[in-house]
Amino acid sequence: MSVPPIPARTDQAVIRNFCIIAHIDHGKSTLADRMLQLTGVVEDRQMRAQYLDRMDIERERGITIKSQAVRLPWRGRDGRDYVLNLIDTPGHVDFSYEVSRSLAACEGAVLLVDAAQGIEAQTLANLYLALDAGLHLIPVLNKIDLPAAQPERYAAELARVIGCQPPDVLRVSAKTGEGVAELLNAVVAQVPAPAGDPDAPARALIFDSIYDTYRGVVTYVRMVDGRLHRRERTLMLSTGAVHETLEVGVISPEPVPTEGLAAGEVGYLITGVKDVRQARVGDTVTSAARPAAEPLPGYAHPKPMVFSGLYPVDGDQYPELRDALDKLRLNDASLVYEPETSAALGFGFRCGFLGLLHMEIVRERLEREFGLALISTAPNVVYRVVMDSGAEVTVTNPSEFPGGNAGGPARAGAIPPGKVAAVFEPVVRATVLAPADYIGAVMELCQARRGVLAGMEYLSEDRVEIRYTMPLSEIIFDFFDQLKSRTRGYASLDYEPAGEQEADLVKVDILLQGQPVDAFSQIVHADKAREYGLAMTARLKELIPRQQFEVPIQAAIGARVIARETIRALRKDVLAKCYGGDITRKRKLLEKQKEGKKRMKMIGRVEVPQEAFAAALSAEQGGDRRG
């Protein structure tokens, strides 16, 4: 099939902007692959699985991390040539901000559900995001070729949730290509054309951007009104920066330069800007000669759920880490960071993430794409501490927690004097979808994590939706792994912020030879403090090499020690030269050694190798966190 050339100006009536949303592993990327092949933009000899997943880490893990836009030509049943702008979105809860930004650039969404698994937690979350954005939904069942597929059953379930009839649910097989042409025809027939004003001053919404070493910042835009041309001077409304547009084009699926972009189209702009702060996601681009009066609404900024410190193993790499974070934030607008200092780890950054998988992906991308060796501290959430005096402290780092043995706050003056009156922790609304057989196992797990049952609803005879209000700190460690193991992999999890609650929380400090090591401090619930102390002291005893003197490792809450391990001293055999002779001679040598050890302990410093920090602070939760 020959691909028609990209026209100089596309009529808005033939443009359809849509995205694919689904739970993870329901076949979004495979369906996008079939669409690329069917529309002819990728030849069979160039085709590979997960074509739009460009990063190695996406292909290795089999998940989509970044939304990808691509322009597809399609001839409809009426014989007209249409332009379909498809955005393939991630499915994991940690990347829902990517999904929400993609939805803002579209008029329609294909809601994809696995015909062998049915509706799962993230399916509902993405459905509500699409409804809030006012998009037209096309329900689709995928994987109908599987022997375990139950299309009739899950079509009825999907119809009940969306409010349509079961025959309205399309059935496709992304693997074999069955039904994909009918789906594209349904997109043309059902998704409305863009409604922007082509004659108004140009307004384009930046929904994504990347950094190219040779060409600078490449911004991906959705044209809402007007038109932008190549060699035209453009204005960023939030920063006021003016640039000359060097190249304008569309993604099909490789960048294809064009003369301009008109209202309703999705494409990219290259201005040659090297400063990554001048192209913010959510900003409005307009023409400098005829600027728009009002910017577009943009996006609500995401609120970080999990915080962790990132430090270079080699302190000299701190400037490289700062530049890498700047460039990565251009591509991942949900990443938040600020500089911080640790007595144990040196200079680094306190980074805010949307979840644990997001944290893992960011660290791995920094190490792979920028060649950095990093240590990350244990993840923790944001706490609000109220003092007796009425002063409030926002704690994102255990070393900022008032009281205890920590060697001082990370930010000078962050902690007001006085006693702690109350500590508030963030809570989330967790939604678990599971087979009815596992209700008991799910409820037992949630209640053990301080969860409060908020409601339960049967989606069908054997599928149940259980809603709990739970502390976020209980979810970010190994909750998902425990949930999967207790339900044999059948349960799915989604969660969203639900305010905060007062809790009995304490800071556990880890002391080496009486000196606190800020990197190992952690804020935990009072009931689990001893458990954390025992686990961390035992782990450090294995990781820290033996010294010339005895080293006590203690876990303490304030001045009260709750756990202790001791690293035995290395001993030189000073009696080796004594063969026979008087016992007093041997005693004299042992006493001399004992005095030396005591003196060495007073002036000695425990050397903790970086490998020990990396191993002790590695999130031992393990497992696959693909909600």
Short mmCIF file of N, CA, C and O in Angstrom, two decimals, residues 80-129:
data_model
loop_
_atom_site.label_atom_id
_atom_site.label_comp_id
_atom_site.label_asym_id
_atom_site.label_seq_id
_atom_site.Cartn_x
_atom_site.Cartn_y
_atom_site.Cartn_z
N ARG A 80 -12.80 9.10 1.01
CA ARG A 80 -11.99 10.27 1.33
C ARG A 80 -10.71 9.83 2.05
O ARG A 80 -10.70 8.82 2.77
N ASP A 81 -9.64 10.61 1.87
CA ASP A 81 -8.39 10.35 2.60
C ASP A 81 -8.40 11.12 3.90
O ASP A 81 -8.52 12.35 3.91
N TYR A 82 -8.27 10.39 5.01
CA TYR A 82 -8.29 10.99 6.33
C TYR A 82 -6.89 10.99 6.93
O TYR A 82 -6.03 10.18 6.54
N VAL A 83 -6.66 11.89 7.90
CA VAL A 83 -5.40 11.94 8.64
C VAL A 83 -5.71 11.57 10.09
O VAL A 83 -6.47 12.28 10.77
N LEU A 84 -5.15 10.46 10.56
CA LEU A 84 -5.36 10.01 11.94
C LEU A 84 -4.10 10.29 12.75
O LEU A 84 -3.02 9.80 12.41
N ASN A 85 -4.23 11.08 13.80
CA ASN A 85 -3.11 11.32 14.71
C ASN A 85 -3.30 10.44 15.93
O ASN A 85 -4.19 10.70 16.76
N LEU A 86 -2.49 9.39 16.02
CA LEU A 86 -2.60 8.40 17.11
C LEU A 86 -1.56 8.70 18.18
O LEU A 86 -0.40 9.00 17.87
N ILE A 87 -1.99 8.60 19.46
CA ILE A 87 -1.03 8.69 20.57
C ILE A 87 -1.14 7.40 21.37
O ILE A 87 -2.20 7.08 21.91
N ASP A 88 -0.04 6.63 21.41
CA ASP A 88 0.03 5.39 22.20
C ASP A 88 0.45 5.78 23.61
O ASP A 88 1.47 6.43 23.81
N THR A 89 -0.33 5.40 24.62
CA THR A 89 -0.09 5.87 25.99
C THR A 89 0.37 4.73 26.91
O THR A 89 0.11 3.57 26.63
N PRO A 90 1.02 5.06 28.04
CA PRO A 90 1.38 4.03 29.02
C PRO A 90 0.15 3.49 29.74
O PRO A 90 -0.92 4.12 29.73
N GLY A 91 0.31 2.34 30.41
CA GLY A 91 -0.82 1.75 31.14
C GLY A 91 -0.63 1.74 32.64
O GLY A 91 -1.58 1.53 33.38
N HIS A 92 0.60 1.96 33.13
CA HIS A 92 0.84 1.85 34.57
C HIS A 92 0.38 3.10 35.30
O HIS A 92 0.47 4.21 34.79
N VAL A 93 -0.12 2.91 36.53
CA VAL A 93 -0.63 4.01 37.34
C VAL A 93 0.42 5.11 37.54
O VAL A 93 0.09 6.30 37.61
N ASP A 94 1.71 4.75 37.59
CA ASP A 94 2.77 5.74 37.81
C ASP A 94 2.91 6.71 36.65
O ASP A 94 3.51 7.78 36.80
N PHE A 95 2.40 6.34 35.47
CA PHE A 95 2.56 7.20 34.30
C PHE A 95 1.22 7.79 33.85
O PHE A 95 1.03 8.13 32.69
N SER A 96 0.27 7.92 34.80
CA SER A 96 -1.05 8.46 34.44
C SER A 96 -0.96 9.92 34.01
O SER A 96 -1.83 10.41 33.29
N TYR A 97 0.10 10.64 34.43
CA TYR A 97 0.26 12.04 34.00
C TYR A 97 0.54 12.09 32.49
O TYR A 97 0.06 12.97 31.79
N GLU A 98 1.31 11.10 32.00
CA GLU A 98 1.54 11.00 30.55
C GLU A 98 0.20 10.81 29.83
O GLU A 98 -0.05 11.41 28.79
N VAL A 99 -0.66 9.95 30.42
CA VAL A 99 -1.95 9.66 29.80
C VAL A 99 -2.81 10.93 29.78
O VAL A 99 -3.42 11.27 28.77
N SER A 100 -2.85 11.67 30.91
CA SER A 100 -3.70 12.86 30.99
C SER A 100 -3.25 13.92 29.98
O SER A 100 -4.08 14.62 29.40
N ARG A 101 -1.94 14.04 29.75
CA ARG A 101 -1.44 15.02 28.77
C ARG A 101 -1.82 14.58 27.35
O ARG A 101 -2.15 15.41 26.51
N SER A 102 -1.77 13.28 27.10
CA SER A 102 -2.16 12.77 25.78
C SER A 102 -3.64 13.03 25.52
O SER A 102 -4.04 13.39 24.41
N LEU A 103 -4.47 12.84 26.56
CA LEU A 103 -5.91 13.03 26.39
C LEU A 103 -6.24 14.48 26.03
O LEU A 103 -7.17 14.74 25.28
N ALA A 104 -5.43 15.43 26.55
CA ALA A 104 -5.68 16.85 26.26
C ALA A 104 -5.41 17.19 24.80
O ALA A 104 -5.86 18.22 24.31
N ALA A 105 -4.65 16.32 24.10
CA ALA A 105 -4.32 16.58 22.69
C ALA A 105 -5.26 15.84 21.74
O ALA A 105 -5.05 15.84 20.54
N CYS A 106 -6.31 15.18 22.28
CA CYS A 106 -7.18 14.32 21.46
C CYS A 106 -8.65 14.71 21.59
O CYS A 106 -9.04 15.42 22.52
N GLU A 107 -9.45 14.19 20.65
CA GLU A 107 -10.91 14.31 20.73
C GLU A 107 -11.58 12.97 21.02
O GLU A 107 -12.75 12.92 21.33
N GLY A 108 -10.83 11.89 20.86
CA GLY A 108 -11.40 10.57 21.07
C GLY A 108 -10.39 9.62 21.69
O GLY A 108 -9.19 9.88 21.68
N ALA A 109 -10.89 8.51 22.27
CA ALA A 109 -10.00 7.52 22.89
C ALA A 109 -10.53 6.13 22.62
O ALA A 109 -11.75 5.88 22.69
N VAL A 110 -9.62 5.21 22.28
CA VAL A 110 -9.95 3.79 22.15
C VAL A 110 -9.68 3.14 23.50
O VAL A 110 -8.54 3.11 23.96
N LEU A 111 -10.74 2.67 24.17
CA LEU A 111 -10.59 2.00 25.47
C LEU A 111 -10.43 0.52 25.21
O LEU A 111 -11.37 -0.16 24.80
N LEU A 112 -9.22 0.01 25.44
CA LEU A 112 -8.87 -1.37 25.08
C LEU A 112 -8.94 -2.27 26.31
O LEU A 112 -8.38 -1.92 27.37
N VAL A 113 -9.60 -3.40 26.17
CA VAL A 113 -9.72 -4.36 27.27
C VAL A 113 -9.35 -5.75 26.76
O VAL A 113 -9.76 -6.15 25.66
N ASP A 114 -8.56 -6.48 27.54
CA ASP A 114 -8.15 -7.83 27.19
C ASP A 114 -9.36 -8.77 27.29
O ASP A 114 -9.99 -8.85 28.35
N ALA A 115 -9.67 -9.49 26.20
CA ALA A 115 -10.84 -10.36 26.18
C ALA A 115 -10.65 -11.61 27.05
O ALA A 115 -11.60 -12.36 27.27
N ALA A 116 -9.43 -11.84 27.54
CA ALA A 116 -9.19 -12.98 28.42
C ALA A 116 -9.14 -12.57 29.89
O ALA A 116 -9.23 -13.41 30.78
N GLN A 117 -8.95 -11.26 30.18
CA GLN A 117 -8.82 -10.81 31.57
C GLN A 117 -9.93 -9.87 32.00
O GLN A 117 -10.21 -9.74 33.20
N GLY A 118 -10.53 -9.15 31.07
CA GLY A 118 -11.61 -8.24 31.42
C GLY A 118 -11.11 -6.92 31.98
O GLY A 118 -9.93 -6.59 31.91
N ILE A 119 -12.04 -6.15 32.55
CA ILE A 119 -11.72 -4.82 33.07
C ILE A 119 -10.81 -4.97 34.30
O ILE A 119 -11.05 -5.81 35.17
N GLU A 120 -9.77 -4.12 34.35
CA GLU A 120 -8.89 -4.11 35.51
C GLU A 120 -8.80 -2.69 36.07
O GLU A 120 -9.39 -1.75 35.51
N ALA A 121 -8.07 -2.53 37.18
CA ALA A 121 -8.12 -1.28 37.93
C ALA A 121 -7.72 -0.07 37.09
O ALA A 121 -8.39 0.95 37.09
N GLN A 122 -6.62 -0.19 36.33
CA GLN A 122 -6.16 0.95 35.55
C GLN A 122 -7.07 1.23 34.35
O GLN A 122 -7.11 2.34 33.86
N THR A 123 -7.82 0.20 33.91
CA THR A 123 -8.82 0.42 32.86
C THR A 123 -9.83 1.45 33.33
O THR A 123 -10.15 2.41 32.63
N LEU A 124 -10.32 1.28 34.57
CA LEU A 124 -11.31 2.21 35.12
C LEU A 124 -10.69 3.58 35.33
O LEU A 124 -11.32 4.60 35.05
N ALA A 125 -9.45 3.62 35.85
CA ALA A 125 -8.79 4.91 36.11
C ALA A 125 -8.65 5.70 34.81
O ALA A 125 -8.95 6.91 34.77
N ASN A 126 -8.19 5.03 33.74
CA ASN A 126 -8.02 5.72 32.45
C ASN A 126 -9.37 6.10 31.84
O ASN A 126 -9.50 7.14 31.18
N LEU A 127 -10.39 5.27 32.08
CA LEU A 127 -11.74 5.58 31.59
C LEU A 127 -12.23 6.89 32.22
O LEU A 127 -12.75 7.78 31.52
N TYR A 128 -12.05 7.04 33.54
CA TYR A 128 -12.50 8.26 34.22
C TYR A 128 -11.71 9.48 33.75
O TYR A 128 -12.25 10.58 33.62
N LEU A 129 -10.40 9.30 33.48
CA LEU A 129 -9.59 10.40 32.95
C LEU A 129 -10.14 10.87 31.61
O LEU A 129 -10.25 12.08 31.34
#
